[in-house]
Short mmCIF file of C-alpha atoms and ligand atoms in Angstrom, two decimals:
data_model
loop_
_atom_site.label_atom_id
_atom_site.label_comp_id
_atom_site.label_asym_id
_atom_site.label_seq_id
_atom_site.Cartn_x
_atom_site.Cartn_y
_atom_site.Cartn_z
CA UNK A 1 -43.21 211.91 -74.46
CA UNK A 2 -44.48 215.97 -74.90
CA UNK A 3 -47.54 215.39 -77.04
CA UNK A 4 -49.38 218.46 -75.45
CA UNK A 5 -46.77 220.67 -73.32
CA UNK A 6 -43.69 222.25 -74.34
CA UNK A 7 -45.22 225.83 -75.27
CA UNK A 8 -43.58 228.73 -73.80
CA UNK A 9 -43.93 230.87 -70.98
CA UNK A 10 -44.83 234.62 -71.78
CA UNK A 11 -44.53 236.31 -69.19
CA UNK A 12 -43.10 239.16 -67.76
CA UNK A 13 -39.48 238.87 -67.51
CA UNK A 14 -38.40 239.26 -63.91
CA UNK A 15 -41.26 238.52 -61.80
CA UNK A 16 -39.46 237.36 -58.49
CA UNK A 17 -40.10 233.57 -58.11
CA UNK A 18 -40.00 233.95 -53.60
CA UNK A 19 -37.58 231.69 -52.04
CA UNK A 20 -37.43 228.74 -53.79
CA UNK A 21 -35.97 226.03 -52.87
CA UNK A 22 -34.85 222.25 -54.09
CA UNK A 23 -33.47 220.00 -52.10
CA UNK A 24 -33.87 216.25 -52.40
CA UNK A 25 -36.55 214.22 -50.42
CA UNK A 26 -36.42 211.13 -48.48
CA UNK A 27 -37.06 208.42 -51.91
CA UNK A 28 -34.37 210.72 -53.87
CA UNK A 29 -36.72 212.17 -55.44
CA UNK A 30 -36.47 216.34 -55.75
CA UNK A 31 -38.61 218.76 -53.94
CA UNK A 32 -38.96 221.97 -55.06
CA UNK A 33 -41.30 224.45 -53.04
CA UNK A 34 -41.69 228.24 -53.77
CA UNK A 35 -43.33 230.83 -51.42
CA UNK A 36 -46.64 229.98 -52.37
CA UNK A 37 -46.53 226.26 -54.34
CA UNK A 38 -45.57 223.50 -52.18
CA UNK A 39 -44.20 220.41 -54.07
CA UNK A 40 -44.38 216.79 -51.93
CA UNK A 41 -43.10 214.05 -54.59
CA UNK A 42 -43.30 210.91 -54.52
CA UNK A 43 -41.20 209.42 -57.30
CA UNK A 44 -41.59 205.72 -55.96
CA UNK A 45 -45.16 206.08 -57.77
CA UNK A 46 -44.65 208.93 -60.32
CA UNK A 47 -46.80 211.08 -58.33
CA UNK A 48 -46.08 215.05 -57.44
CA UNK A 49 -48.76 216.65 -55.10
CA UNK A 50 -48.81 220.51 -55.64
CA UNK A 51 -50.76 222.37 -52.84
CA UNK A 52 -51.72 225.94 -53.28
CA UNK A 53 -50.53 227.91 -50.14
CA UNK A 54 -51.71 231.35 -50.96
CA UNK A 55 -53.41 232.46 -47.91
CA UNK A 56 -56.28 233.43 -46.62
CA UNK A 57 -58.25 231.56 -50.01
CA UNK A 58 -55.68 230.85 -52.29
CA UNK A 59 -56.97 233.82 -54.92
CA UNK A 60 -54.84 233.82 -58.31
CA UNK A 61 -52.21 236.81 -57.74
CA UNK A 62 -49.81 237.18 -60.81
CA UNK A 63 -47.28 236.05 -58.73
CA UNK A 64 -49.30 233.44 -57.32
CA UNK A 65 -49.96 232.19 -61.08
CA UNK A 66 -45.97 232.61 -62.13
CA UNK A 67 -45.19 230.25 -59.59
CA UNK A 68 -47.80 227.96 -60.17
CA UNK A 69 -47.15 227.90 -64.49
CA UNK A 70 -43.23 227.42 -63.07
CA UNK A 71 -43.62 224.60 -61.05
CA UNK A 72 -46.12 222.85 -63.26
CA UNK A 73 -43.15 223.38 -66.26
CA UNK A 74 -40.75 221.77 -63.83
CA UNK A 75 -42.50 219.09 -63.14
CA UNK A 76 -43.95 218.52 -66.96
CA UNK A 77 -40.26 218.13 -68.27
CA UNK A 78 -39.41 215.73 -65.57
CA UNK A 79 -39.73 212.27 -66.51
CA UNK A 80 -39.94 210.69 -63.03
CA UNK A 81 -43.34 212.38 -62.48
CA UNK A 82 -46.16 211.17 -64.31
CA UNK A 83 -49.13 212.49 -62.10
CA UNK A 84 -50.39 215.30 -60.26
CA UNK A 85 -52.73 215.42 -57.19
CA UNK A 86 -53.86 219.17 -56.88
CA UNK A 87 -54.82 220.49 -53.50
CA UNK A 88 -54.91 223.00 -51.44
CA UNK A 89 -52.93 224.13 -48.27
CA UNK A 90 -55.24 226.27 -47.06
CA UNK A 91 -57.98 225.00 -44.66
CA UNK A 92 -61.07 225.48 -46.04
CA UNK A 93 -60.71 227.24 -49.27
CA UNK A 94 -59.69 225.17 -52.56
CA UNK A 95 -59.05 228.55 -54.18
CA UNK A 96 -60.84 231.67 -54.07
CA UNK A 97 -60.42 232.42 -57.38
CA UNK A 98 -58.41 235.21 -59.85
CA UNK A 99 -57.40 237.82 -57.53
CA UNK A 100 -60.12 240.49 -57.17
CA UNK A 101 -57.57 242.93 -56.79
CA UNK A 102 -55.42 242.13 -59.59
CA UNK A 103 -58.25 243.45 -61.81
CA UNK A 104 -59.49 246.41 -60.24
CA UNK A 105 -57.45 249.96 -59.99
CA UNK A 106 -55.13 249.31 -62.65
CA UNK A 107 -54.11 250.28 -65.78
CA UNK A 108 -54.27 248.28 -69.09
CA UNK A 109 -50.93 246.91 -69.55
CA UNK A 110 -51.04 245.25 -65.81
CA UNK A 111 -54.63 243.80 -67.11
CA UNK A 112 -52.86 242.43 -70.43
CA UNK A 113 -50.16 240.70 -68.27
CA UNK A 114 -52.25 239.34 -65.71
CA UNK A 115 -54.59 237.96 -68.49
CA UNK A 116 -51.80 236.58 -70.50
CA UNK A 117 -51.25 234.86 -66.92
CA UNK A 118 -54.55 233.46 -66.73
CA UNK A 119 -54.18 232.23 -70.10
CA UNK A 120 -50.98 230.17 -69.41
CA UNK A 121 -52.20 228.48 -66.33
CA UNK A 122 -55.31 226.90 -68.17
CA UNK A 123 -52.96 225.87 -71.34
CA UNK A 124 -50.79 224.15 -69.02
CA UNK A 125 -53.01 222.64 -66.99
CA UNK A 126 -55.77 221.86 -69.60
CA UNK A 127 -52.57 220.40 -72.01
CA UNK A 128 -51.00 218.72 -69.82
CA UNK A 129 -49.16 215.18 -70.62
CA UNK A 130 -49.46 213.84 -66.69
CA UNK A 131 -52.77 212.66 -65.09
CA UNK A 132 -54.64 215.50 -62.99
CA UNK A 133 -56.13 214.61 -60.42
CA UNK A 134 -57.99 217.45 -57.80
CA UNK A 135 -58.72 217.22 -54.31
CA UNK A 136 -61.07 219.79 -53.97
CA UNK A 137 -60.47 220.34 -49.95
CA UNK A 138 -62.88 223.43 -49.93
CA UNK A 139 -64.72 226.25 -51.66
CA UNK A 140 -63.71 226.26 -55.39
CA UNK A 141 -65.52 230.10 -57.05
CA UNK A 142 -64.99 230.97 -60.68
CA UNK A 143 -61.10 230.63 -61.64
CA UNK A 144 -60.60 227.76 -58.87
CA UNK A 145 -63.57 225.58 -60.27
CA UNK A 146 -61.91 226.29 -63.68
CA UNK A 147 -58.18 225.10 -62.31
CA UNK A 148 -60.47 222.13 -61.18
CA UNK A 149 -61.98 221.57 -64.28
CA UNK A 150 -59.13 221.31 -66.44
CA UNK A 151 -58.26 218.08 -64.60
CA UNK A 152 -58.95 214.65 -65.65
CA UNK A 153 -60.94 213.74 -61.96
CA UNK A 154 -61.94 215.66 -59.53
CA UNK A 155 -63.08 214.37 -55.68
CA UNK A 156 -64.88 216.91 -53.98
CA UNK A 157 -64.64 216.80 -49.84
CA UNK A 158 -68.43 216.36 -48.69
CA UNK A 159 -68.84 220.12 -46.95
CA UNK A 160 -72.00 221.79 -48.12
CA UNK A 161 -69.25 225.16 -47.20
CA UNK A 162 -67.28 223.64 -50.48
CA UNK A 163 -69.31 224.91 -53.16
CA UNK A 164 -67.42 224.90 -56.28
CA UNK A 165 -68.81 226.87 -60.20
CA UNK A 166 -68.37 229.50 -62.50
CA UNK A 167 -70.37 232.48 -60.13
CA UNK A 168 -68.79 235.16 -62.46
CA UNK A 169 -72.53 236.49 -63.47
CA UNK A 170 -72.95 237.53 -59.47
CA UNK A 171 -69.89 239.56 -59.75
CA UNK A 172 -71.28 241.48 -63.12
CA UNK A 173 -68.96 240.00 -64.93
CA UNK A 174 -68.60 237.37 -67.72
CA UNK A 175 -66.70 233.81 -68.30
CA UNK A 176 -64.98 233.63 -71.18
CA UNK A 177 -65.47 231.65 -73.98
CA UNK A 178 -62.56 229.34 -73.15
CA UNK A 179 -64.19 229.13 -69.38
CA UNK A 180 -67.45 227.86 -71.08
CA UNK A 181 -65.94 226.04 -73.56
CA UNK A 182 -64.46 223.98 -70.53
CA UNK A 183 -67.48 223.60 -68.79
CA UNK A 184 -69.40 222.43 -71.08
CA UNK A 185 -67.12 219.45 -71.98
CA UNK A 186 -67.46 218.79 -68.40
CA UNK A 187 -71.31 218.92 -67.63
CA UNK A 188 -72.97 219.80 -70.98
CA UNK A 189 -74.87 222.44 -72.92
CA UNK A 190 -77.93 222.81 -71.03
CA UNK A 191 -76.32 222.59 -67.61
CA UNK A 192 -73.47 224.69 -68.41
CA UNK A 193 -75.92 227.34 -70.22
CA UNK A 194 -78.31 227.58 -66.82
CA UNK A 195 -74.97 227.25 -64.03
CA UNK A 196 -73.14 229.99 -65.92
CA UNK A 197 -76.54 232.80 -66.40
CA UNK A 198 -77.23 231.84 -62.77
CA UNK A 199 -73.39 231.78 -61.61
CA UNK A 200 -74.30 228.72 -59.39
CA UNK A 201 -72.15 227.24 -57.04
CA UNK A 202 -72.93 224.04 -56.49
CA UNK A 203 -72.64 222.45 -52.71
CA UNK A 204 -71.24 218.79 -53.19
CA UNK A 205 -74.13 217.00 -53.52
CA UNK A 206 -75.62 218.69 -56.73
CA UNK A 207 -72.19 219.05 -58.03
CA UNK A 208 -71.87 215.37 -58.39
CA UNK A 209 -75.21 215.18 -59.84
CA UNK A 210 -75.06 217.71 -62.43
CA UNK A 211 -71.49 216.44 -63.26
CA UNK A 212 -69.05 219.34 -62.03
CA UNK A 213 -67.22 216.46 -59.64
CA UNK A 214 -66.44 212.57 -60.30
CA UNK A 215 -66.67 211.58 -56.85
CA UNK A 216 -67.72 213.22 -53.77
CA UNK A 217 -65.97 211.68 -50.40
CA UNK A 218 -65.70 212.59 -46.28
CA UNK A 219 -62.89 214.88 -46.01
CA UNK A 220 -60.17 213.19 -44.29
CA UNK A 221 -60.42 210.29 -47.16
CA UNK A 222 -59.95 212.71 -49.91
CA UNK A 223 -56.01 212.34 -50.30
CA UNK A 224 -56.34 208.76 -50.67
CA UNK A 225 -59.03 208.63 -53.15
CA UNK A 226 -57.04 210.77 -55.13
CA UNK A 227 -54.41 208.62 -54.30
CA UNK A 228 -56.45 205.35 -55.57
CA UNK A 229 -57.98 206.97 -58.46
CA UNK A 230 -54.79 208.10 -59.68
CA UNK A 231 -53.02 204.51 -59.75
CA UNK A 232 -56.33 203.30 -61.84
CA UNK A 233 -55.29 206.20 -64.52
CA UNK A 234 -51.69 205.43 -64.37
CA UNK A 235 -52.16 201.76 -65.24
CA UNK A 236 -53.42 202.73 -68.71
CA UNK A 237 -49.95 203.06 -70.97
CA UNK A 238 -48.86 206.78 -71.31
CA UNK A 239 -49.19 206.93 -75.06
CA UNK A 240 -52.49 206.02 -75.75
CA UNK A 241 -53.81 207.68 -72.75
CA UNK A 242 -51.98 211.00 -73.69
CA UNK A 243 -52.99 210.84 -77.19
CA UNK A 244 -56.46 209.96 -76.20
CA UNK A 245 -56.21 213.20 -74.06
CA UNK A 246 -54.92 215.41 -76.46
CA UNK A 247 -57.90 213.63 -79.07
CA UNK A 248 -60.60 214.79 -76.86
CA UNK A 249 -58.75 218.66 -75.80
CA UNK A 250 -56.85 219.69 -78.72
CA UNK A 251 -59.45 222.04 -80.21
CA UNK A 252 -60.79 223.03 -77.33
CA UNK A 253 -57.60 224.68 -76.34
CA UNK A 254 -56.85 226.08 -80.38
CA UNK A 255 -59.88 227.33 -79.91
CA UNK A 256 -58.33 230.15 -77.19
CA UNK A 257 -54.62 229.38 -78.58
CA UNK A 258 -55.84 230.84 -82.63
CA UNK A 259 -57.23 233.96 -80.83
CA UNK A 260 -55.09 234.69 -77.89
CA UNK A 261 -54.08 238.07 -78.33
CA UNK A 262 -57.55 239.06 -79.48
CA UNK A 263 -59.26 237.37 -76.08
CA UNK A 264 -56.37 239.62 -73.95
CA UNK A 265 -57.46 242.72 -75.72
CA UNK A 266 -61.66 242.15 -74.97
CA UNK A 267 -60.35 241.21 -71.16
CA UNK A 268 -58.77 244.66 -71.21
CA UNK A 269 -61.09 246.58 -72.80
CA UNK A 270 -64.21 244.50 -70.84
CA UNK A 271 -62.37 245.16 -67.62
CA UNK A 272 -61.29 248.89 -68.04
CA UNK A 273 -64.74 249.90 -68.11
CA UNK A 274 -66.06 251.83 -65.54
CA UNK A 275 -69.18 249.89 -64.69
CA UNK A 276 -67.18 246.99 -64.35
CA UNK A 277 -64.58 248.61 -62.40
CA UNK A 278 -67.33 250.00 -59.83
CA UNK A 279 -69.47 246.26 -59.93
CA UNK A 280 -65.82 244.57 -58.62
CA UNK A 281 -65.08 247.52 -56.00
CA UNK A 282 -68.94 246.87 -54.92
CA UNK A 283 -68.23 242.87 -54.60
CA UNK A 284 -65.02 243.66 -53.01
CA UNK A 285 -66.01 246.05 -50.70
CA UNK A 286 -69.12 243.57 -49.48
CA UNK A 287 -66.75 240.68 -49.26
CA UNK A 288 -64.81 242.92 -46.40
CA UNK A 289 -67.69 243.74 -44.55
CA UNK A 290 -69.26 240.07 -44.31
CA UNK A 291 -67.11 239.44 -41.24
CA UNK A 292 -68.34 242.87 -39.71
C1 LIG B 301 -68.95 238.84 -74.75
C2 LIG B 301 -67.82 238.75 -73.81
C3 LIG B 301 -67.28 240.07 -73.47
C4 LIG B 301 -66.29 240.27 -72.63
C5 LIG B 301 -65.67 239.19 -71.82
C6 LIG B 301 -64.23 239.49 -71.67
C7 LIG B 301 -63.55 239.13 -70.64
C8 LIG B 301 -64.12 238.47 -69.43
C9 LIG B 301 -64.02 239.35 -68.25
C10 LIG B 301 -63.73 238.96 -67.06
C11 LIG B 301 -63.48 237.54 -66.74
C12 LIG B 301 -63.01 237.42 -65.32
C13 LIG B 301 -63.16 236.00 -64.85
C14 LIG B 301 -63.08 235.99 -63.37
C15 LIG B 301 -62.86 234.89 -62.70
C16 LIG B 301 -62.72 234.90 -61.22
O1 LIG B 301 -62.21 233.97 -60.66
S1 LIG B 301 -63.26 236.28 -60.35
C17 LIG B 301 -63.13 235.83 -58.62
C18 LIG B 301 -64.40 235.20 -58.17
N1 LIG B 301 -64.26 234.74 -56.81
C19 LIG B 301 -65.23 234.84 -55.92
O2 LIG B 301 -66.31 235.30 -56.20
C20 LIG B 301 -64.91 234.36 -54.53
C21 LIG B 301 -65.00 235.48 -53.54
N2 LIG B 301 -64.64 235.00 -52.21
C22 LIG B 301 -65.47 234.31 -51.44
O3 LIG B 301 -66.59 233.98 -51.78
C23 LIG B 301 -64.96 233.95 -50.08
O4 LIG B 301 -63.86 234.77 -49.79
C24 LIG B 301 -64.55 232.48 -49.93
C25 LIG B 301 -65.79 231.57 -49.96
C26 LIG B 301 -63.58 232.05 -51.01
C27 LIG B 301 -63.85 232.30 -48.56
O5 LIG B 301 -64.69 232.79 -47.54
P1 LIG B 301 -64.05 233.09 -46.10
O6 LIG B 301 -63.24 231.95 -45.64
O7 LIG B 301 -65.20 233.53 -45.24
O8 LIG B 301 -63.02 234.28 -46.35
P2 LIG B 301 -63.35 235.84 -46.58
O9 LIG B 301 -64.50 236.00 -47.48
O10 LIG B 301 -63.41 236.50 -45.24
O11 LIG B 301 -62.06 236.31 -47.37
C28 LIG B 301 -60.80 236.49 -46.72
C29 LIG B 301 -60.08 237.63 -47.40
O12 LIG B 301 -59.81 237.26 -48.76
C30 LIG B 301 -60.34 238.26 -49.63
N3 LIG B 301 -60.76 237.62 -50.88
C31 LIG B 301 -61.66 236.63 -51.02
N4 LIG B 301 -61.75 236.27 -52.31
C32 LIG B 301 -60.90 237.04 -53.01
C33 LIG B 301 -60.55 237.13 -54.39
N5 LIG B 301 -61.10 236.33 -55.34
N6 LIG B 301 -59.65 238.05 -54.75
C34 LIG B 301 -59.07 238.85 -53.83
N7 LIG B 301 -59.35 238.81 -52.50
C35 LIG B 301 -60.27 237.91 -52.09
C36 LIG B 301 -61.49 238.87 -48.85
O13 LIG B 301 -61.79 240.14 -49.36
C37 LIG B 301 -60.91 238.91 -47.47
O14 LIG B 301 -60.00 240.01 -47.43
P3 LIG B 301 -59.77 240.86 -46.09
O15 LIG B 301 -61.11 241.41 -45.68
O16 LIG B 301 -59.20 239.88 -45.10
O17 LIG B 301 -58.81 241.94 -46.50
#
């Protein structure tokens, strides 16, 4: 059933997909991997688990993003799967983020693309018909707490290094309104209103409290808590469970849908500036010389 998904990607035409690949696994089911996206199915229980393999932290690179809005298409309009478990290849690091770099140095039409990219991801993955699950495996800043947030559950690995939250403030910039709308179905108004003028990021313990994560657990049990969690969603019939979804997200995501092309033109505009140019190069420049 496509309650939710079925919208269109608009993107740039052309933008190389890596060396993808689908071959068929072990259970017969198909696994499709890109460059960046790895695929491992399991169509025994309906279940795809997508981990992000963008290293060194997994930071949201337009191409990065295609892949990701490509495979999560695939996988929507296949009826085998009707769950996803989203993790993260890369030790450490859930994701790092959007890409720093894809917003500094250049000009307005690459801005307007990568935000239309942005966009997309968080429609699909905020719309979506399947259960999302996260396995939060490691630090989750800004756009990777929001990938997070737009599933249905999210375990956190118990690392005070994993802190997950919208820290956009810190970098002098701003979440949009879609961002907070998200976190504040999440956590609420008067938690979302201090964690987003602070840009907190929450270590595991105070994310559970204040809301950000369902379930904190030891690290090498996260996979099969997600596993576990996601067989208690799947028992509830697809129907009502999608239409409950859609219920509870549907204006949440109009919200950004009825005003798209107006929110790409403030990102562009926002992010031309040159204070905000100089505040990013600043933030860049210091996350290069922590290791020095
Ligand atoms: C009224 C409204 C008006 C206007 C509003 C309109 C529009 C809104 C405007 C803007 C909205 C933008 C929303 C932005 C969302 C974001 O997601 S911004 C990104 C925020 N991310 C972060 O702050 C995380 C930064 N990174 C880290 O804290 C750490 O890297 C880490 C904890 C993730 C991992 O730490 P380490 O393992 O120690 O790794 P390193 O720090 O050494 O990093 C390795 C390497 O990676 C580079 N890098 C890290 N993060 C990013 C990133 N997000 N983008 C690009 N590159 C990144 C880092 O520089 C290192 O590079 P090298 O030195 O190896 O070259």
């Amino acid at each position: 059933m496509a309650l939710l998904a079925g919208r269109t990607v608009l993107l740039r035409a052309g933008v190389r997909l890596g060396a993808e690949a689908a071959t068929r696994g072990g259970n017969g089911a198909r696994r499709f991997a890109s460059h960046r996206v790895l695929v491992e199915p399991d169509a025994a229980a309906g279940i795809a688990t997508i981990k992000l393999k963008n290293p060194p932290v997994n930071s949201l690179s337009l191409e990065f993003l295609t892949e990701l809005i490509i495979c999560l298409e695939k996988l929507e309009n296949d009826k085998t799967f009707r769950g996803i478990i989203l993790t993260s290849d890369c030790p450490g690091i859930f994701s790092a983020g959007l890409d720093l770099r894809e917003m500094c140095g250049k000009n307005p039409a690459h801005y307007a693309e990568y935000w239309r990219a942005v966009q997309e991801i968080w429609l699909k993955l905020y719309l979506s018909n399947m259960v999302l699950v996260a396995a939060i495996n490691g630090a989750s800043p800004a756009g990777g707490c929001l990938m997070a947030l737009t599933c249905d559950y999210r375990v956190l690995a118990d690392n005070p290094r994993y802190r997950i939250g919208l820290n956009e403030t810190l970098l002098g910039i701003i979440a949009p309104f879609w961002f907070k709308d998200n976190l504040v179905n999440t956590i609420g108004h008067r938690a979302a209103d201090r964690a987003l003028q602070l840009g907190l990021l929450f270590p595991p313990t105070e994310a559970l409290q204040v809301g950000m994560v369902d379930q904190v657990v030891p690290e090498d049990q996260i996979h099969s808590t997600a596993l576990s969690v996601m067989s208690q969603w799947l028992a509830i019939p697809d129907h009502a469970r999608q239409l409950t979804k859609s219920m509870m997200r549907k204006a949440t995501a109009d919200h950004l849908i009825k005003q798209r092309e107006a929110d790409i033109q403030n990102f562009v505009s926002f992010i031309s500036k040159d204070s905000i140019q100089k505040s990013l190069q600043v933030y860049l420049e210091k996350l290069k010389q922590k290791k020095h």
